[in-house]
JSON list of C-alpha atoms in Angstrom, two decimals:
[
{"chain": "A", "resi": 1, "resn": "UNK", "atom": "CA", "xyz": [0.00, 0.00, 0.00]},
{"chain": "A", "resi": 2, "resn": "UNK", "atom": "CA", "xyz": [1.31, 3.82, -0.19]},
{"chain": "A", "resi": 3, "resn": "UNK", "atom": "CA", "xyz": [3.83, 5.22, -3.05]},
{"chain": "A", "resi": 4, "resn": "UNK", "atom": "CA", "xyz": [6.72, 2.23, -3.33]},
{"chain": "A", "resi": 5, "resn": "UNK", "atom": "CA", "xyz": [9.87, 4.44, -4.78]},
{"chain": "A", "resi": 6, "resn": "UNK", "atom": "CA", "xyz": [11.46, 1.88, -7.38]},
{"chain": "A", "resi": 7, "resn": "UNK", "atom": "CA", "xyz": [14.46, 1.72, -9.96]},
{"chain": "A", "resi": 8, "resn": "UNK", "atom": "CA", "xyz": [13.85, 1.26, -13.51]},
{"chain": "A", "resi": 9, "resn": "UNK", "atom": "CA", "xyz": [15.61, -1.76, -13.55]},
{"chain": "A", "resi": 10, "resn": "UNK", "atom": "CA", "xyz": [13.40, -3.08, -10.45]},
{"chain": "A", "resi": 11, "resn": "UNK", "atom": "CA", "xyz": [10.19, -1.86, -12.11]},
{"chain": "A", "resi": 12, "resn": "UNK", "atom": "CA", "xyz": [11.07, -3.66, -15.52]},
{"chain": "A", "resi": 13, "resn": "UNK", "atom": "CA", "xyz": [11.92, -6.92, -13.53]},
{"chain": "A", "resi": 14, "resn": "UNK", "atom": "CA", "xyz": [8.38, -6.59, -11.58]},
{"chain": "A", "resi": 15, "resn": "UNK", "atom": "CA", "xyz": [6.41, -5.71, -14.56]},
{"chain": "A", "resi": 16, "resn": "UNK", "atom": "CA", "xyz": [8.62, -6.13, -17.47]},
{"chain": "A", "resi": 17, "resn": "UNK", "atom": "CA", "xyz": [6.47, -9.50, -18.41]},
{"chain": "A", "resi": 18, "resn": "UNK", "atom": "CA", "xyz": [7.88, -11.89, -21.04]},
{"chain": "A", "resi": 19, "resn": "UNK", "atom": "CA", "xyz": [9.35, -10.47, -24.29]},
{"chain": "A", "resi": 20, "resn": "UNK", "atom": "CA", "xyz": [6.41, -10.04, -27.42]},
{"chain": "A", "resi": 21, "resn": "UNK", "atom": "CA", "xyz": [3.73, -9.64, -23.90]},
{"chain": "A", "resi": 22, "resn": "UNK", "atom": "CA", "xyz": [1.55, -6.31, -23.85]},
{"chain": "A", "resi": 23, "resn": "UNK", "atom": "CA", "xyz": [3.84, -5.60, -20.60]},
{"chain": "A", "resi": 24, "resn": "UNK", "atom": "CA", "xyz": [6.85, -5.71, -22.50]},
{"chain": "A", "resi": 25, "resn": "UNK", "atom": "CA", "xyz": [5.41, -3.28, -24.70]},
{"chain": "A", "resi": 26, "resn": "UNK", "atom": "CA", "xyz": [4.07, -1.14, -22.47]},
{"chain": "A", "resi": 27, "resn": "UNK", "atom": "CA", "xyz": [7.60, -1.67, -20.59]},
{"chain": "A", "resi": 28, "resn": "UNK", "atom": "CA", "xyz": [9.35, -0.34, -23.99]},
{"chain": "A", "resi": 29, "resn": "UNK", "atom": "CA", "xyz": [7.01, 2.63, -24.43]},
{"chain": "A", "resi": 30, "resn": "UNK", "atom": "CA", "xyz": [7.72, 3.82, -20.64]},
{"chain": "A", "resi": 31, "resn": "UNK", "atom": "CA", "xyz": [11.53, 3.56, -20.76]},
{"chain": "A", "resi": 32, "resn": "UNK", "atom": "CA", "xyz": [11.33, 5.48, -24.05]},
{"chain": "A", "resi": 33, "resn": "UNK", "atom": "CA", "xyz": [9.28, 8.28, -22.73]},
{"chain": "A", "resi": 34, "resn": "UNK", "atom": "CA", "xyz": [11.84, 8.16, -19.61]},
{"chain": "A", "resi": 35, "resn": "UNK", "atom": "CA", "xyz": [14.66, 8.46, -22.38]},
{"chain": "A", "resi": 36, "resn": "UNK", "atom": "CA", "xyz": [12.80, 10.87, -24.02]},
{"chain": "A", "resi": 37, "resn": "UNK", "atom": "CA", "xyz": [12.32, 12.94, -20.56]},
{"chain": "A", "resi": 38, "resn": "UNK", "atom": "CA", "xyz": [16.08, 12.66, -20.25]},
{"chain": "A", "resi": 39, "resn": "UNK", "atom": "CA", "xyz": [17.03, 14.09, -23.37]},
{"chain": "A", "resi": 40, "resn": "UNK", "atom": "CA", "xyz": [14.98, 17.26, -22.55]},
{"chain": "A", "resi": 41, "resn": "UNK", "atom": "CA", "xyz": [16.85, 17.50, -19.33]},
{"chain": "A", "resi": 42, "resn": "UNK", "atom": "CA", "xyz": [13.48, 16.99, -17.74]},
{"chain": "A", "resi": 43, "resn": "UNK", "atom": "CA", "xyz": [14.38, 15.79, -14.02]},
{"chain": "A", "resi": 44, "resn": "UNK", "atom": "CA", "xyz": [11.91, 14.75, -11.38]},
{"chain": "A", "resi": 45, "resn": "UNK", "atom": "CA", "xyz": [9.30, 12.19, -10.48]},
{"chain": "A", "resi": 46, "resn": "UNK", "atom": "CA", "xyz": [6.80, 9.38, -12.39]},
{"chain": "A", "resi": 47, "resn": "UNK", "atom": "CA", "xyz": [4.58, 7.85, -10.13]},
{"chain": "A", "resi": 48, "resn": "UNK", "atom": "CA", "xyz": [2.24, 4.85, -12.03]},
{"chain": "A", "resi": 49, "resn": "UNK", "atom": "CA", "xyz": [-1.15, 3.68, -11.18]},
{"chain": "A", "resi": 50, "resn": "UNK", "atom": "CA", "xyz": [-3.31, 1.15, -12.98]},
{"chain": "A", "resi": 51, "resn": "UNK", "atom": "CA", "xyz": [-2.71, -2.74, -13.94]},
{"chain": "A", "resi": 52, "resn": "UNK", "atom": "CA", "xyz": [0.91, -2.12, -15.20]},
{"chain": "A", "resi": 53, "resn": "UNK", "atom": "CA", "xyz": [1.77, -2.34, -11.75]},
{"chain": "A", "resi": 54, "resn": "UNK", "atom": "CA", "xyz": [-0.83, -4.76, -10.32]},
{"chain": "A", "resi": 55, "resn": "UNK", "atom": "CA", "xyz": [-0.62, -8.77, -10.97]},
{"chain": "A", "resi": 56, "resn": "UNK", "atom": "CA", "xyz": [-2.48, -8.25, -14.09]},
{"chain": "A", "resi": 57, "resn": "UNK", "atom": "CA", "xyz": [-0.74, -10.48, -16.69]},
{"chain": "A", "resi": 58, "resn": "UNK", "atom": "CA", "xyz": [-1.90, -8.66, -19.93]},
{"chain": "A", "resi": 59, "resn": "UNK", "atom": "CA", "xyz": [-2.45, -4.87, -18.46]},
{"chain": "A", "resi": 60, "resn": "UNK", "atom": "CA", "xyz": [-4.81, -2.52, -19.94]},
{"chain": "A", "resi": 61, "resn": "UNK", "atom": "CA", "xyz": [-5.18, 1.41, -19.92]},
{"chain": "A", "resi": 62, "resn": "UNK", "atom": "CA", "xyz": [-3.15, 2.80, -16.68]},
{"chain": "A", "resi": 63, "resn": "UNK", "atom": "CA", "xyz": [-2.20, 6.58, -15.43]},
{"chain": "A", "resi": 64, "resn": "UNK", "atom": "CA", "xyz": [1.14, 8.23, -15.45]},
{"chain": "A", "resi": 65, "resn": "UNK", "atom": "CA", "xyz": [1.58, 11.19, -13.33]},
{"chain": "A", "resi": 66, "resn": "UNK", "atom": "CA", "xyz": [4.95, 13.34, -14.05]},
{"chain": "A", "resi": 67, "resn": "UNK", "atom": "CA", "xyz": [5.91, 15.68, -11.23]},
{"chain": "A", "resi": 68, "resn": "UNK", "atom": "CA", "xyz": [8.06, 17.98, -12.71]},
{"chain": "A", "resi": 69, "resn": "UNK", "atom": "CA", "xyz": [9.94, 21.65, -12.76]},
{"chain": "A", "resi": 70, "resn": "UNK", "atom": "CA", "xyz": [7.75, 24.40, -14.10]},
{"chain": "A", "resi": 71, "resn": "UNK", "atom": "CA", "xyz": [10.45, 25.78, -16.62]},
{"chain": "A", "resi": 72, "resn": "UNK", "atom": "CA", "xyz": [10.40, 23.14, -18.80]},
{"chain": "A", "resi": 73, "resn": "UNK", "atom": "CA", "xyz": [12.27, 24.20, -21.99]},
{"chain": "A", "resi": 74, "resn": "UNK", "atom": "CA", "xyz": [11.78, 23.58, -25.60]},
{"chain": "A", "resi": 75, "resn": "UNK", "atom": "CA", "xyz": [15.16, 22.31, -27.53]},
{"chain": "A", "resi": 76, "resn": "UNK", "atom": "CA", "xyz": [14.94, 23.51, -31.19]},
{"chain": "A", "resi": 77, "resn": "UNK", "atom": "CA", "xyz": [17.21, 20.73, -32.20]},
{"chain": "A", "resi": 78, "resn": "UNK", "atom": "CA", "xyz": [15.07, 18.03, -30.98]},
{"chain": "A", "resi": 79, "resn": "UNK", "atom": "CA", "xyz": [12.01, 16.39, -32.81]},
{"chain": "A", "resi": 80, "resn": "UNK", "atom": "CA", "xyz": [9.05, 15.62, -31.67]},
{"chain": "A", "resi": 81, "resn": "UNK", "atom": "CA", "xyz": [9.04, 19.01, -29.39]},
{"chain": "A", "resi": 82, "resn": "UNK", "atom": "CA", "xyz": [8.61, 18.81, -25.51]},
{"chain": "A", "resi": 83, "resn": "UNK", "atom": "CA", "xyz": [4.95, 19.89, -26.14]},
{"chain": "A", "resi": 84, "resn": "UNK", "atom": "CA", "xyz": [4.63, 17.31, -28.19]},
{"chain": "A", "resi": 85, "resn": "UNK", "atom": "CA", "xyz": [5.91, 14.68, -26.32]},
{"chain": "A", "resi": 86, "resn": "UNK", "atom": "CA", "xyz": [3.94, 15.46, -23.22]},
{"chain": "A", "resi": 87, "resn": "UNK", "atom": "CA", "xyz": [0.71, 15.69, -25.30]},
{"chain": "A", "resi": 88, "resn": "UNK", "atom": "CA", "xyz": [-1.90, 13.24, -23.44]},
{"chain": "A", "resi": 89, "resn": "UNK", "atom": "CA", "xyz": [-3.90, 12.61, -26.22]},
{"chain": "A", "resi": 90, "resn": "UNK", "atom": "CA", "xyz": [-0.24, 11.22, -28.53]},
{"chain": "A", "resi": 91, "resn": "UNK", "atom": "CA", "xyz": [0.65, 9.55, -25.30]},
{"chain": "A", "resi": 92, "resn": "UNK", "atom": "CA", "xyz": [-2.68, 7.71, -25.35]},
{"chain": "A", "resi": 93, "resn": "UNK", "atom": "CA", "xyz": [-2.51, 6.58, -28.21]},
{"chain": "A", "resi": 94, "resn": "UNK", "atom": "CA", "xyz": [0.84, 5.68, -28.78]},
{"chain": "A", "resi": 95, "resn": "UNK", "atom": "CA", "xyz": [2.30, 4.69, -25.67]},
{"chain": "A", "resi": 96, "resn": "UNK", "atom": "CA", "xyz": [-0.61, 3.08, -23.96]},
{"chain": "A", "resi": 97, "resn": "UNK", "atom": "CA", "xyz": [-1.08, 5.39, -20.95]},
{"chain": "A", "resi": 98, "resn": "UNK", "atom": "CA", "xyz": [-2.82, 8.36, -19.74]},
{"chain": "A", "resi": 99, "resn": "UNK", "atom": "CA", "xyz": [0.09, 10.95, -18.99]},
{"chain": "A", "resi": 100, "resn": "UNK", "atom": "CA", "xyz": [-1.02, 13.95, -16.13]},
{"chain": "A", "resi": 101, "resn": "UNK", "atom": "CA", "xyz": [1.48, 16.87, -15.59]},
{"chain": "A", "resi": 102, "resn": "UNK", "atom": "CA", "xyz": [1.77, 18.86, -12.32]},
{"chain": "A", "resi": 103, "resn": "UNK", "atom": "CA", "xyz": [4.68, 20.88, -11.36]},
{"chain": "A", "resi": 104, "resn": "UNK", "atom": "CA", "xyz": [6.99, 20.00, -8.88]},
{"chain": "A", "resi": 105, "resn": "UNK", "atom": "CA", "xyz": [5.75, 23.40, -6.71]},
{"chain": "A", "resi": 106, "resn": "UNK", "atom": "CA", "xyz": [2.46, 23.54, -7.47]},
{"chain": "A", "resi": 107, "resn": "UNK", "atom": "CA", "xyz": [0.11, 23.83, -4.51]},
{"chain": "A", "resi": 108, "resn": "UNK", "atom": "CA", "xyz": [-2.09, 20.65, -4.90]},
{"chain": "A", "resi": 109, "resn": "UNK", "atom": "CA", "xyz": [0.78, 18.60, -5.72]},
{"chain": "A", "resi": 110, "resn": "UNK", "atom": "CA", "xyz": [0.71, 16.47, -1.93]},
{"chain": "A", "resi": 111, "resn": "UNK", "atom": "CA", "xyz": [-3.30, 16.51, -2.82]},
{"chain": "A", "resi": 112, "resn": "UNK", "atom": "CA", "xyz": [-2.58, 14.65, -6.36]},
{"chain": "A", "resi": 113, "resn": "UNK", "atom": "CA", "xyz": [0.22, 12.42, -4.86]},
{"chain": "A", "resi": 114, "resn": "UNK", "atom": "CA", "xyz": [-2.81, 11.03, -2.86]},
{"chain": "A", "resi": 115, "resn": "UNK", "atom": "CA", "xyz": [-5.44, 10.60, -5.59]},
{"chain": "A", "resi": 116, "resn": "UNK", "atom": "CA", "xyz": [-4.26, 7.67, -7.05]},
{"chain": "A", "resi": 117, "resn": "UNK", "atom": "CA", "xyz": [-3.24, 6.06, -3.53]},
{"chain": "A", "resi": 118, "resn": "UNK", "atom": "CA", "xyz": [-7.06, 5.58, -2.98]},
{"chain": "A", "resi": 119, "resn": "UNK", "atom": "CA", "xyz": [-9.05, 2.06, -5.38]},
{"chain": "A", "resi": 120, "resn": "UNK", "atom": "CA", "xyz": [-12.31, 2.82, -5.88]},
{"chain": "A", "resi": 121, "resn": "UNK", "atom": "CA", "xyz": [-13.43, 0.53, -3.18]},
{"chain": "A", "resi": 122, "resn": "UNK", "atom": "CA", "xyz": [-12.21, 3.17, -0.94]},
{"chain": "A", "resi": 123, "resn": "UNK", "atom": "CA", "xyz": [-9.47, 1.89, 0.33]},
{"chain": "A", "resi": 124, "resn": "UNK", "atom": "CA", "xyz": [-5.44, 2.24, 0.46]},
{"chain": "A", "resi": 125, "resn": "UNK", "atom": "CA", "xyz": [-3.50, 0.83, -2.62]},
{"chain": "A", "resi": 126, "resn": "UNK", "atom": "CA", "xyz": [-0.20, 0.68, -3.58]},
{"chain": "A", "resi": 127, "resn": "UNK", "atom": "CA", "xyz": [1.25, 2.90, -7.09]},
{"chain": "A", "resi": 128, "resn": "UNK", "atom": "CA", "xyz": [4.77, 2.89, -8.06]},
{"chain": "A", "resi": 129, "resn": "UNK", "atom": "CA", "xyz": [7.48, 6.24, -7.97]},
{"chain": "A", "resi": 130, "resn": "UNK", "atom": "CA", "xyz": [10.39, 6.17, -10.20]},
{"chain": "A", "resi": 131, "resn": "UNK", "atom": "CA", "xyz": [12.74, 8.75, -10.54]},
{"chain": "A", "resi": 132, "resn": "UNK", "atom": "CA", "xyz": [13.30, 10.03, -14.36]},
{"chain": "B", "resi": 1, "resn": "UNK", "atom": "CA", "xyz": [-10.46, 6.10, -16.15]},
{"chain": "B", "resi": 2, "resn": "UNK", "atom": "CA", "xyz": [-7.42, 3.41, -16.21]},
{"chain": "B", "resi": 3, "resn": "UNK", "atom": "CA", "xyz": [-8.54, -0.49, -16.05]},
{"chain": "B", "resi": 4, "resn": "UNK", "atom": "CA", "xyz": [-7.64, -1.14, -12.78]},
{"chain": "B", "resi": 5, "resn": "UNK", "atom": "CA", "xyz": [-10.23, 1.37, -11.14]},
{"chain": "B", "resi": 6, "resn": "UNK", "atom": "CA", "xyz": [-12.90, 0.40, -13.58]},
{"chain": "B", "resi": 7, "resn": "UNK", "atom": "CA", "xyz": [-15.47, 3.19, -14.96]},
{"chain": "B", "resi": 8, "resn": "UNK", "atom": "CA", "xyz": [-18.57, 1.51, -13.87]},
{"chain": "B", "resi": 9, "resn": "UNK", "atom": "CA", "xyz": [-19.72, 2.89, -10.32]},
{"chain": "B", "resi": 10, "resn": "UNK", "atom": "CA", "xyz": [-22.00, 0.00, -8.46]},
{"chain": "B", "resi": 11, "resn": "UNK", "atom": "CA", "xyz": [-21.68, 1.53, -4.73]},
{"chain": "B", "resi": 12, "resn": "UNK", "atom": "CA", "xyz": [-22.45, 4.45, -2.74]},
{"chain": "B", "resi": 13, "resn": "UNK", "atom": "CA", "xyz": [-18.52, 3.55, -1.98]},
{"chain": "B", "resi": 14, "resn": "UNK", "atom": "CA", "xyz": [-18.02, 3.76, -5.65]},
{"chain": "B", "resi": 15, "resn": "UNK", "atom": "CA", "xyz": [-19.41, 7.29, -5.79]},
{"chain": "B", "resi": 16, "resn": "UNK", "atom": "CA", "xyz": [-17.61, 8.46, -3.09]},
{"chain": "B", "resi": 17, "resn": "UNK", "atom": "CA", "xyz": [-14.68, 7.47, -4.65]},
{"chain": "B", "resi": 18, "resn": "UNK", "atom": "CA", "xyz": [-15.83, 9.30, -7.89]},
{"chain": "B", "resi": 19, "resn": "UNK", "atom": "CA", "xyz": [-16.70, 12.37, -6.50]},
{"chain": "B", "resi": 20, "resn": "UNK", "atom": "CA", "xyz": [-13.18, 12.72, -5.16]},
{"chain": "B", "resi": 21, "resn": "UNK", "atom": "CA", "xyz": [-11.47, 11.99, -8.18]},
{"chain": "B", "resi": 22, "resn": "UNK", "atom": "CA", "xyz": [-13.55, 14.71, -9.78]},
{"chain": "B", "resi": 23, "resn": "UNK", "atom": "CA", "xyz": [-12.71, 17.32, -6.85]},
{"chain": "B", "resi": 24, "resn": "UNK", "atom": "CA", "xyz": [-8.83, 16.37, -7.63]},
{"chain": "B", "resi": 25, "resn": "UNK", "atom": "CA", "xyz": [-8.50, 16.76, -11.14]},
{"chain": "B", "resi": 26, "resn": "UNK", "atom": "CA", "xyz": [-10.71, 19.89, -11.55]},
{"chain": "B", "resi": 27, "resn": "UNK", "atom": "CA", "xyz": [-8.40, 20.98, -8.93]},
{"chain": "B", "resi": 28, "resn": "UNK", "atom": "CA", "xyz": [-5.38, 19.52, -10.79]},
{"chain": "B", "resi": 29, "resn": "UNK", "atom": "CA", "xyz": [-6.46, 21.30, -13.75]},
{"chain": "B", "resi": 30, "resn": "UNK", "atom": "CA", "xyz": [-7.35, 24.70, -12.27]},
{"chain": "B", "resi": 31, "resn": "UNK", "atom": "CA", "xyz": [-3.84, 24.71, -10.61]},
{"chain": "B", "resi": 32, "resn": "UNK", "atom": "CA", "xyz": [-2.59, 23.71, -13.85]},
{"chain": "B", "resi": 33, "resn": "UNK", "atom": "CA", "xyz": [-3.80, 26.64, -15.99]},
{"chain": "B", "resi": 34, "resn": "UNK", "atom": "CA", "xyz": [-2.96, 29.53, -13.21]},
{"chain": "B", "resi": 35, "resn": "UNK", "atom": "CA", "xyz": [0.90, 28.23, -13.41]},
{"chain": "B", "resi": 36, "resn": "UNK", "atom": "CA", "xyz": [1.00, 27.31, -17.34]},
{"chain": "B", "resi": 37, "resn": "UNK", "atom": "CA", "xyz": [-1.25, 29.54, -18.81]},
{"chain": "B", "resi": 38, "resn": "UNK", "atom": "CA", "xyz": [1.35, 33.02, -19.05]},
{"chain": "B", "resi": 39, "resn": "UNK", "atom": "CA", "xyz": [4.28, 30.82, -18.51]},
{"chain": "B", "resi": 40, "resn": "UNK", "atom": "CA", "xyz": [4.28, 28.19, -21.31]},
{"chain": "B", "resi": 41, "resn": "UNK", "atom": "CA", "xyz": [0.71, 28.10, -23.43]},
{"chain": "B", "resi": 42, "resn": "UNK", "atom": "CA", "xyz": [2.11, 25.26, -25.30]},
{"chain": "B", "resi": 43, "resn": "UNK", "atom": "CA", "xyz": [2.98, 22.86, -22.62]},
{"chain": "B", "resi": 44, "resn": "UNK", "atom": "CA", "xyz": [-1.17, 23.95, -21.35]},
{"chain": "B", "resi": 45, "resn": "UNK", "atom": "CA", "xyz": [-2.66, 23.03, -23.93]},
{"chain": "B", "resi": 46, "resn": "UNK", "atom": "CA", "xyz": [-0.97, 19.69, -24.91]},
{"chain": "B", "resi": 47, "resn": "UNK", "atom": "CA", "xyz": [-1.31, 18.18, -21.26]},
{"chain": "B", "resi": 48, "resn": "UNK", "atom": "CA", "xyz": [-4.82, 19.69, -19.94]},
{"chain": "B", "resi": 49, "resn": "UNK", "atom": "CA", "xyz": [-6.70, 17.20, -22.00]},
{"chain": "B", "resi": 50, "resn": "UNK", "atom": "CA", "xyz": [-5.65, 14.29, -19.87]},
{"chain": "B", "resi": 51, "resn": "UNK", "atom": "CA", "xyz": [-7.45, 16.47, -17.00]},
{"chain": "B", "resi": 52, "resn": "UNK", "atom": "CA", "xyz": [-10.30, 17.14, -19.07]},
{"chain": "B", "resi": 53, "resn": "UNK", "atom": "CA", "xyz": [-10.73, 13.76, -20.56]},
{"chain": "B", "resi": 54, "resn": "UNK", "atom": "CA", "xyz": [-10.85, 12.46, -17.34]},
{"chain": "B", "resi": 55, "resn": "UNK", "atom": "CA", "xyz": [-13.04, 14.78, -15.55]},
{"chain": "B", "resi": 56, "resn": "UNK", "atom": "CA", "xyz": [-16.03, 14.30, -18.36]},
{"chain": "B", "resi": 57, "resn": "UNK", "atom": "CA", "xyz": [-15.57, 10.73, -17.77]},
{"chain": "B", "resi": 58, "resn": "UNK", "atom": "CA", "xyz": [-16.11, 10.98, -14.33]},
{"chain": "B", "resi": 59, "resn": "UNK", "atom": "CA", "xyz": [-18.90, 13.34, -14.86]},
{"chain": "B", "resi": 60, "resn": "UNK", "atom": "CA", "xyz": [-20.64, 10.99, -16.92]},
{"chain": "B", "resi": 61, "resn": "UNK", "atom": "CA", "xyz": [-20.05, 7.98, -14.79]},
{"chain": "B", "resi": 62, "resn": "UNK", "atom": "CA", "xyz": [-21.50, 10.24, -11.99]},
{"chain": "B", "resi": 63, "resn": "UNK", "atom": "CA", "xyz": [-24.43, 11.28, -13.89]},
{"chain": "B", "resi": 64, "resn": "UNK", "atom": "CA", "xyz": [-25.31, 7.90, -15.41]},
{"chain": "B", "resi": 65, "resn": "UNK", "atom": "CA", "xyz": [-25.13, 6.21, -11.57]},
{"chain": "B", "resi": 66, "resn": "UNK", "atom": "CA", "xyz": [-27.07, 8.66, -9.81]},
{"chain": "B", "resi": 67, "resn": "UNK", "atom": "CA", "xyz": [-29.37, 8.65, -12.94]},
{"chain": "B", "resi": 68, "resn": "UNK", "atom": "CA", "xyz": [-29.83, 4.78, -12.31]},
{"chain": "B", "resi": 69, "resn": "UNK", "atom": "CA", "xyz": [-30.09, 5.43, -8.12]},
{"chain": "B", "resi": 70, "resn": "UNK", "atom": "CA", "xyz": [-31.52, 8.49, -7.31]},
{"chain": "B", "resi": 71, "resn": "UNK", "atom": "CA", "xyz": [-31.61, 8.76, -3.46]},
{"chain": "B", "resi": 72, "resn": "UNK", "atom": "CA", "xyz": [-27.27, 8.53, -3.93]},
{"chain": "B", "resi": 73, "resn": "UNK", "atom": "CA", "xyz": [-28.31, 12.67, -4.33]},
{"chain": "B", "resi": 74, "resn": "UNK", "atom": "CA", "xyz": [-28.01, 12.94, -1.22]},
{"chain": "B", "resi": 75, "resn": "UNK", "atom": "CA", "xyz": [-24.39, 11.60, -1.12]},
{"chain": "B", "resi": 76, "resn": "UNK", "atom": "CA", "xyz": [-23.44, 14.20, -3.56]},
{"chain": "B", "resi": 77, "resn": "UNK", "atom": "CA", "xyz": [-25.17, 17.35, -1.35]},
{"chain": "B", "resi": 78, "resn": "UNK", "atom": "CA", "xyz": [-23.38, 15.90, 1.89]},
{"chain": "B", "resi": 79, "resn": "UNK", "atom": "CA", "xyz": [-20.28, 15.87, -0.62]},
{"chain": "B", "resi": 80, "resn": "UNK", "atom": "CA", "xyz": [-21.27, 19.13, -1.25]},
{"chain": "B", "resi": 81, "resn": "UNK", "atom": "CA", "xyz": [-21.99, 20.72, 2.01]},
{"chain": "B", "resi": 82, "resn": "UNK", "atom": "CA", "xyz": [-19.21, 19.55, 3.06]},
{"chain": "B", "resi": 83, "resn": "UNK", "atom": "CA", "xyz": [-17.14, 21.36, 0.42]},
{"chain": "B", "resi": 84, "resn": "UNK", "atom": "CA", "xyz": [-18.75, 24.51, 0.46]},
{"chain": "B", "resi": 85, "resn": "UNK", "atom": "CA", "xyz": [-17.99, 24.21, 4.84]},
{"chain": "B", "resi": 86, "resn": "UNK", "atom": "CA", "xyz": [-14.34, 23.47, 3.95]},
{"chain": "B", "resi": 87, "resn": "UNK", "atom": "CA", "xyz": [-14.18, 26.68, 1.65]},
{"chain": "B", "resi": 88, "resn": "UNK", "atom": "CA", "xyz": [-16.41, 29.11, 3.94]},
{"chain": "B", "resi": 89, "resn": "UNK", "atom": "CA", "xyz": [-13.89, 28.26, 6.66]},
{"chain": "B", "resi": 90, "resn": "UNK", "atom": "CA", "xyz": [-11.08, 29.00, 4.89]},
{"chain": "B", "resi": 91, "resn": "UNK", "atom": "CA", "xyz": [-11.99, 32.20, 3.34]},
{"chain": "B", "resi": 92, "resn": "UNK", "atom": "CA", "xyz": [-12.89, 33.09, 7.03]},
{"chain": "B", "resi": 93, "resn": "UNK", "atom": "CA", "xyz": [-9.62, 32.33, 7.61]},
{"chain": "B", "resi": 94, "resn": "UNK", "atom": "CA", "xyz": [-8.26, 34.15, 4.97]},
{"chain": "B", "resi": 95, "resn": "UNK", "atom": "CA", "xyz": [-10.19, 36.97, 5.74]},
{"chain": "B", "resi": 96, "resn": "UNK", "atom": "CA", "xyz": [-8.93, 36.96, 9.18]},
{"chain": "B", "resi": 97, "resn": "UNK", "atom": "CA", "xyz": [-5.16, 36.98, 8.25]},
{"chain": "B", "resi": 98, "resn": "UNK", "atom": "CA", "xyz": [-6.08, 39.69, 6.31]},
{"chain": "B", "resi": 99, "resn": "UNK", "atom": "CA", "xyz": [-7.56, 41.85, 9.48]},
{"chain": "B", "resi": 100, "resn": "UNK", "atom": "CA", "xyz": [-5.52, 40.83, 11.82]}
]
């Protein structure tokens, strides 16, 4: 239950399924939006909710909060743009997950932390933080 | 609404649940545009529809259970109520640090 922090390398041996599985897809697309993240110099926090990390063996649709600085800058030598890359509905579609952005200062960030720490049924769950 | 928390609400549990979610991302979202909207339009507008997606989801979902059980109304004034307490208090608050 509560926010587990976790490596890459743990969450891909948790989750990472076996290779051709939807979870090794869905494995692929995350590390390549991390990569992605990284080559924008974004730094902070992905926390992720949803069957990727429940015992689900073939994971559906699942949410991917970023936590990150407000000054996020656009590189004009890199394609797609940061805009681009952080757009939900391209994320969606292409990577398999619902992607929410909220600034590492903003004032209802402790308030979103929580929202996914709660299953419908009311009760306590557990979601995964990795750092980017 | 991701596959793990379902988008079907059964429960007066279920619409609890729903009615916070709601709360948090149109609070998500309003924090969202007061820090983006000056500061970097672009970066607003590709990431608030994840915020708004989800909020007319829930709003539907909402709608379509208390369409289906009409006494859960009541959950949603408490809900309310309750709300509108929280923000009366805090504006007396506010207004308070403001006298004082």
């Amino acid at each position: 239950m509560g926010h587990h922090g976790a490596t890459w390398e743990e969450i891909a041996e948790r989750f990472g399924g076996v290779s051709n599985s939807k979870r090794a897809r869905l494995t692929d697309s995350l590390l390549q939006f991390r990569d992605a993240l990284r080559e924008y110099s974004v730094s902070g926090t992905l926390i992720i909710d949803g069957s990727y990390v429940s015992g689900k063996e073939s994971p559906g649709d699942f949410d991917v909060l970023l936590i990150s600085q407000s000054h996020l800058q656009e590189r004009k030598d890199k394609e797609p743009s940061l805009s681009d890359l952080l757009d939900a509905e391209r994320t969606e579609k292409e990577l398999g997950f619902s992607l929410f952005y909220t600034t590492d200062n903003s004032p209802v960030l402790p308030m979103l932390r929580g929202m996914w720490s709660v299953s419908k049924q009311l009760v306590s769950k557990g979601v995964v933080e990795a750092i980017i | 609404m991701n596959d793990e928390q379902g988008s079907y609400l059964e429960t007066e549990a279920h619409l609890q649940w729903a009615l916070r979610q709601l709360n948090l991302m149109e609070t998500g979202l309003a924090s969202l545009r007061l820090e983006l909207h000056e500061q970097n339009p672009p970066l607003l507008a590709a990431t608030a529809p994840a915020y708004e997606r989800r909020i007319a989801q829930l709003q539907q979902e909402i709608a379509s259970f208390l369409y289906r059980n009409p006494p859960a109304v009541s959950v949603v004034a408490r809900n309310n109520f309750g709300t509108a307490r929280n923000v009366a208090a805090t504006s007396l608050h506010s207004e308070e640090l403001v006298t004082a």
